[in-house]
GROMACS .gro file of C-alpha atoms in nm:
model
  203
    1UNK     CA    1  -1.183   0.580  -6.803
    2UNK     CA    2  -1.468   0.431  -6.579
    3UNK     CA    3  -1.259   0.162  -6.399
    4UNK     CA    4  -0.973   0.389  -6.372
    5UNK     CA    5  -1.196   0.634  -6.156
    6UNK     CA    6  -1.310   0.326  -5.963
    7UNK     CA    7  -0.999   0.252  -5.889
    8UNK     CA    8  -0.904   0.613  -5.799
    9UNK     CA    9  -1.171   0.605  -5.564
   10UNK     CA   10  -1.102   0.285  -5.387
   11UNK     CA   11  -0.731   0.424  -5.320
   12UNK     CA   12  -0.826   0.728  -5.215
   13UNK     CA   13  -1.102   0.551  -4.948
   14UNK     CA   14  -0.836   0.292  -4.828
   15UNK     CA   15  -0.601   0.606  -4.749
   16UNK     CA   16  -0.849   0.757  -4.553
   17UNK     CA   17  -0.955   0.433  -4.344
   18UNK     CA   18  -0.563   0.357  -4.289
   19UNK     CA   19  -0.526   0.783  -4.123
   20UNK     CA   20  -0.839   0.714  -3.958
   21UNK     CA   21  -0.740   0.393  -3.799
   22UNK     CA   22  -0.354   0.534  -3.737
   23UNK     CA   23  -0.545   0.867  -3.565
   24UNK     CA   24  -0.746   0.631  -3.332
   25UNK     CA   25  -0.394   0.427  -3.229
   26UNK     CA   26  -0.505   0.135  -3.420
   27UNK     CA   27  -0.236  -0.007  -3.617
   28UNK     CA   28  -0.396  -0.081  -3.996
   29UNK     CA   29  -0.130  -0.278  -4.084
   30UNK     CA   30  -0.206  -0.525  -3.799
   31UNK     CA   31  -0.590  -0.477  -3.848
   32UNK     CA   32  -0.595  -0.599  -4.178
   33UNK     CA   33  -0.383  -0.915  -4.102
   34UNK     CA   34  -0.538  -1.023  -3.832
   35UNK     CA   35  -0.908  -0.909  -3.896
   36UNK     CA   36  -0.952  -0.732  -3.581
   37UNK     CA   37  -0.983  -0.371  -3.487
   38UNK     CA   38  -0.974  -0.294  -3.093
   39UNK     CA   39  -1.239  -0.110  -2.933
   40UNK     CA   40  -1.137   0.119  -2.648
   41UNK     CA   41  -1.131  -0.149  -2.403
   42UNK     CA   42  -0.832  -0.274  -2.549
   43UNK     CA   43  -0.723   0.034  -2.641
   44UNK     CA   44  -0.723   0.187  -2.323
   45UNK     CA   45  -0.584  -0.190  -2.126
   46UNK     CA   46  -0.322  -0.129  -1.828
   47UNK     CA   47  -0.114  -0.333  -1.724
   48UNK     CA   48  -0.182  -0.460  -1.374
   49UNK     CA   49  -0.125  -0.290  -1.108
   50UNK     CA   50   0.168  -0.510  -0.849
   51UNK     CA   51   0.030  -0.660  -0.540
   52UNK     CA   52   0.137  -0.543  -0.197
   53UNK     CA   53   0.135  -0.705   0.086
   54UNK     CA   54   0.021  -0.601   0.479
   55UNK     CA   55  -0.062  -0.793   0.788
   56UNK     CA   56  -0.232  -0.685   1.091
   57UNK     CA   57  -0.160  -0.710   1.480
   58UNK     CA   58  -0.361  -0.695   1.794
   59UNK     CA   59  -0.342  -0.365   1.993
   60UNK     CA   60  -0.466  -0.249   2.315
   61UNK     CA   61  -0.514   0.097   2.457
   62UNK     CA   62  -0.437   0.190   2.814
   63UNK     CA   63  -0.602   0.450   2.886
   64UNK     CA   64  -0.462   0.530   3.245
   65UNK     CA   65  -0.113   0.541   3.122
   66UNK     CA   66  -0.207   0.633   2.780
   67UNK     CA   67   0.012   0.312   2.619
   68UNK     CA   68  -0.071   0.148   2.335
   69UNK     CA   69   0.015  -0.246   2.375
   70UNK     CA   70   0.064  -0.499   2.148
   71UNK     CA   71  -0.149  -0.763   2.225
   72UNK     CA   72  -0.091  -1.005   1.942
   73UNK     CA   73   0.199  -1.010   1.647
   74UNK     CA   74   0.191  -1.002   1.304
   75UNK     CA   75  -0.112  -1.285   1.173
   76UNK     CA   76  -0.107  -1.398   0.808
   77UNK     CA   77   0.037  -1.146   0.508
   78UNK     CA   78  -0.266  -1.025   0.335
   79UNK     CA   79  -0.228  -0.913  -0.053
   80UNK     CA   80  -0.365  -0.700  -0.321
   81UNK     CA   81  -0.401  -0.379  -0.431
   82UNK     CA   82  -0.336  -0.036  -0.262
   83UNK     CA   83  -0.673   0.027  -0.240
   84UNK     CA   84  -0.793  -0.263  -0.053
   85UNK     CA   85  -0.502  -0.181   0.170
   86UNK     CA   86  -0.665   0.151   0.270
   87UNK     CA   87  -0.985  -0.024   0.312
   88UNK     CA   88  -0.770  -0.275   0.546
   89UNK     CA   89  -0.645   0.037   0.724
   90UNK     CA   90  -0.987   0.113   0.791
   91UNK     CA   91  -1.117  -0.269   0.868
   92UNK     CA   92  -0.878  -0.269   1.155
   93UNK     CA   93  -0.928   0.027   1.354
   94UNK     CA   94  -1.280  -0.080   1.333
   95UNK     CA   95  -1.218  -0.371   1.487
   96UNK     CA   96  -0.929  -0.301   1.741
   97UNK     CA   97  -0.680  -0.397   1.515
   98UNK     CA   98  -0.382  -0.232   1.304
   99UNK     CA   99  -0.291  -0.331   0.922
  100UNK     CA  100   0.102  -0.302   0.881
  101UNK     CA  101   0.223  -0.220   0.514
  102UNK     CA  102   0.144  -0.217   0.237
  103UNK     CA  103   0.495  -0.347   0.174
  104UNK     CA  104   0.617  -0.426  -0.232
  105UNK     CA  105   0.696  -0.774  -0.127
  106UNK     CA  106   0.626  -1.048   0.098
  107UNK     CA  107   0.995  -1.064   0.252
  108UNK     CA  108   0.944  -0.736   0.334
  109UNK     CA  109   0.624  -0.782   0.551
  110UNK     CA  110   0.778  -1.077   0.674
  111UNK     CA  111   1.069  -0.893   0.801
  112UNK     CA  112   0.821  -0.642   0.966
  113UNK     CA  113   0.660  -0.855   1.112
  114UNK     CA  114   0.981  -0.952   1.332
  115UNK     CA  115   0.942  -0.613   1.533
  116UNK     CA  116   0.618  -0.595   1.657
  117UNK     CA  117   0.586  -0.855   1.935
  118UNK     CA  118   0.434  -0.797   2.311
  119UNK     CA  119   0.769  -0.661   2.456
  120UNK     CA  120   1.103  -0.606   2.311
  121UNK     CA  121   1.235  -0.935   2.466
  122UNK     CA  122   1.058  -1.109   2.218
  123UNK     CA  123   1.209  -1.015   1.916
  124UNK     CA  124   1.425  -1.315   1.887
  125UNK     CA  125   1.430  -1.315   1.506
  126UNK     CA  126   1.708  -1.097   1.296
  127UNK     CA  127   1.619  -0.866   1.010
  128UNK     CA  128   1.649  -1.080   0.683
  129UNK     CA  129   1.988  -1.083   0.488
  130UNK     CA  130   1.786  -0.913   0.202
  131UNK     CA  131   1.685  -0.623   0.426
  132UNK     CA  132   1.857  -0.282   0.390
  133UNK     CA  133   2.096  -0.159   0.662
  134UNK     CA  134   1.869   0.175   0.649
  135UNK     CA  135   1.516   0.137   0.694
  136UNK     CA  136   1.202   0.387   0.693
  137UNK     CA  137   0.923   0.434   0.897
  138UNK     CA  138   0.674   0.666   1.040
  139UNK     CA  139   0.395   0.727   1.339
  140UNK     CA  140   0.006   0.706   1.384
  141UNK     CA  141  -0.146   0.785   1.689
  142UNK     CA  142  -0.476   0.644   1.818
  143UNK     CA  143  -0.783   0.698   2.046
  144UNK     CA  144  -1.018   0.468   2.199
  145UNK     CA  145  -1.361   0.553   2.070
  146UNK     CA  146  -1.516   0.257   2.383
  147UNK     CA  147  -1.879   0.357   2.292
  148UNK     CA  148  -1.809   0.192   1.955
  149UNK     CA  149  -1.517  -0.018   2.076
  150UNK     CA  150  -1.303   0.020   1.821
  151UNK     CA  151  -0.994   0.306   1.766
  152UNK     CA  152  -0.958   0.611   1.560
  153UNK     CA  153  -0.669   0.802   1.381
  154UNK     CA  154  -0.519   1.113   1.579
  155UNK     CA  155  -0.439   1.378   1.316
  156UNK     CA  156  -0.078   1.442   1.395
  157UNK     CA  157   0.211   1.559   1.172
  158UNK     CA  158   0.487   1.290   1.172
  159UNK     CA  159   0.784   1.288   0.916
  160UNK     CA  160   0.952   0.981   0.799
  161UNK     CA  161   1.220   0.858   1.014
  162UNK     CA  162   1.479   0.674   0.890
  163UNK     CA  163   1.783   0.452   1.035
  164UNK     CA  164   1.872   0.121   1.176
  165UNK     CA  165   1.677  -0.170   1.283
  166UNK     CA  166   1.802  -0.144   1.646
  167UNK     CA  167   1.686   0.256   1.557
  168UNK     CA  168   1.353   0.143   1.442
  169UNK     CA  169   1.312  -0.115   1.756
  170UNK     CA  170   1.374   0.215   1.960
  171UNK     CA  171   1.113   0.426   1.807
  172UNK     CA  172   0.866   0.176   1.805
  173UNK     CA  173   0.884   0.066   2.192
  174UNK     CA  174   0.965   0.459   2.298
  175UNK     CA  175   0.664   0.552   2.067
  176UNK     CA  176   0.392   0.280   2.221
  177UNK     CA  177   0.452   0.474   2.577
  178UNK     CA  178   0.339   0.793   2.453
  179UNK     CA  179   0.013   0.638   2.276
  180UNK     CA  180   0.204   0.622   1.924
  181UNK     CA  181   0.276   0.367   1.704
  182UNK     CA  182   0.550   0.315   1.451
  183UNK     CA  183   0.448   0.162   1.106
  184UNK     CA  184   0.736   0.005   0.905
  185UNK     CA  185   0.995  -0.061   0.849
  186UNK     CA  186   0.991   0.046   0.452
  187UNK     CA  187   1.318  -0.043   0.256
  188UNK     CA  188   1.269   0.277   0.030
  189UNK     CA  189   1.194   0.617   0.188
  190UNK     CA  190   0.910   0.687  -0.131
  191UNK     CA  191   0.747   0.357  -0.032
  192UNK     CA  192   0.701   0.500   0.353
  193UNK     CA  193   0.578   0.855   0.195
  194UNK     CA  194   0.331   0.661  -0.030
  195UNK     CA  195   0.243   0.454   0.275
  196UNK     CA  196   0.173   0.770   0.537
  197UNK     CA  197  -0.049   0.950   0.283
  198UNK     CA  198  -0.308   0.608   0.263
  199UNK     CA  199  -0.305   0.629   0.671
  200UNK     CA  200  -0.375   0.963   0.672
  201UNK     CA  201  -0.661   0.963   0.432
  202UNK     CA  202  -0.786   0.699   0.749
  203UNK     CA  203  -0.766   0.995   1.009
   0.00000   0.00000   0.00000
């Protein structure tokens, strides 16, 4: 009668551990063959998030005919997380600069980086074969803050534009004359949304 209680007893403690473990996300079945139970570490692991990639360029400000000029294309494709992007963002105003991006893949910075040259003559490359025929974009505009000599955000409402690349070559140039600068092109309109809020949380 005594062992058969025992026995009882051990049952009734193994069901319990095996809920408990299954209520926690822990599989038993896996715990007991492999002798390990995960603590919330591994419980809660992610899965990384995907780089994305930016560059920057070399602006200038003139302040009589309140342009913006590019002084200096695209420079190396930066990568890493969206985060770092925004602190990018904010890197290159500080420093008279302008990150591009953050694009999903390198092609696709690449491919920006075909636009934004000194003058429109310049562009002498073609949009990649893998790029869309409709691309997305969107404006910033800047100040010149010359006691600090570096730029700031404007707050101004801009939408997403979308079109061409002989559309987005349009904007860009027309935009520069009026102190604005287009940033793109995206190859998925939710990328260039995504993109616009991490510039505005610059402003």
């Amino acid at each position: 009668m005594k062992k058969f209680v025992m026995i009882f007893t051990m049952a009734l403690a193994m069901i319990f551990v095996c809920n408990t473990l299954s209520a926690m996300g822990i599989d038993p079945i896996k715990t007991a063959t492999d002798g390990n139970i995960a603590g919330p570490e591994q419980i809660n692991d992610r899965e990384p998030e995907p780089p994305v990639f930016w560059y920057f360029i070399r602006i200038r400000l003139d302040g009589k005919k309140r342009e913006i000029e590019i002084t200096g294309g695209g420079g190396k494709i930066s990568s890493g997380t969206k985060k770092a992007f925004s602190k990018a963002v904010w890197w290159g105003i500080a420093h008279r600069q302008m990150a591009i991006g953050p694009f999903y893949s390198e092609s696709e910075a690449l491919n920006s980086k075909i636009y934004y040259k000194k003058n429109r003559d310049k562009i002498n490359e073609l949009p990649q074969a893998t790029a869309p025929s409709t691309m997305h974009w969107f404006e910033v505009q800047l100040t010149e803050l010359k006691r600090l000599n570096s730029f700031e955000f404007t707050h101004s409402p801009a939408a997403v534009s979308s079109g061409s690349a002989e559309t987005f070559t349009d904007a860009l140039y027309e935009g520069l004359t009026f102190q604005r600068l287009s940033i793109g092109p995206f190859w998925d309109y939710t990328q260039a949304e995504e993109a616009k809020t991490i510039y505005r949380l610059n402003e």
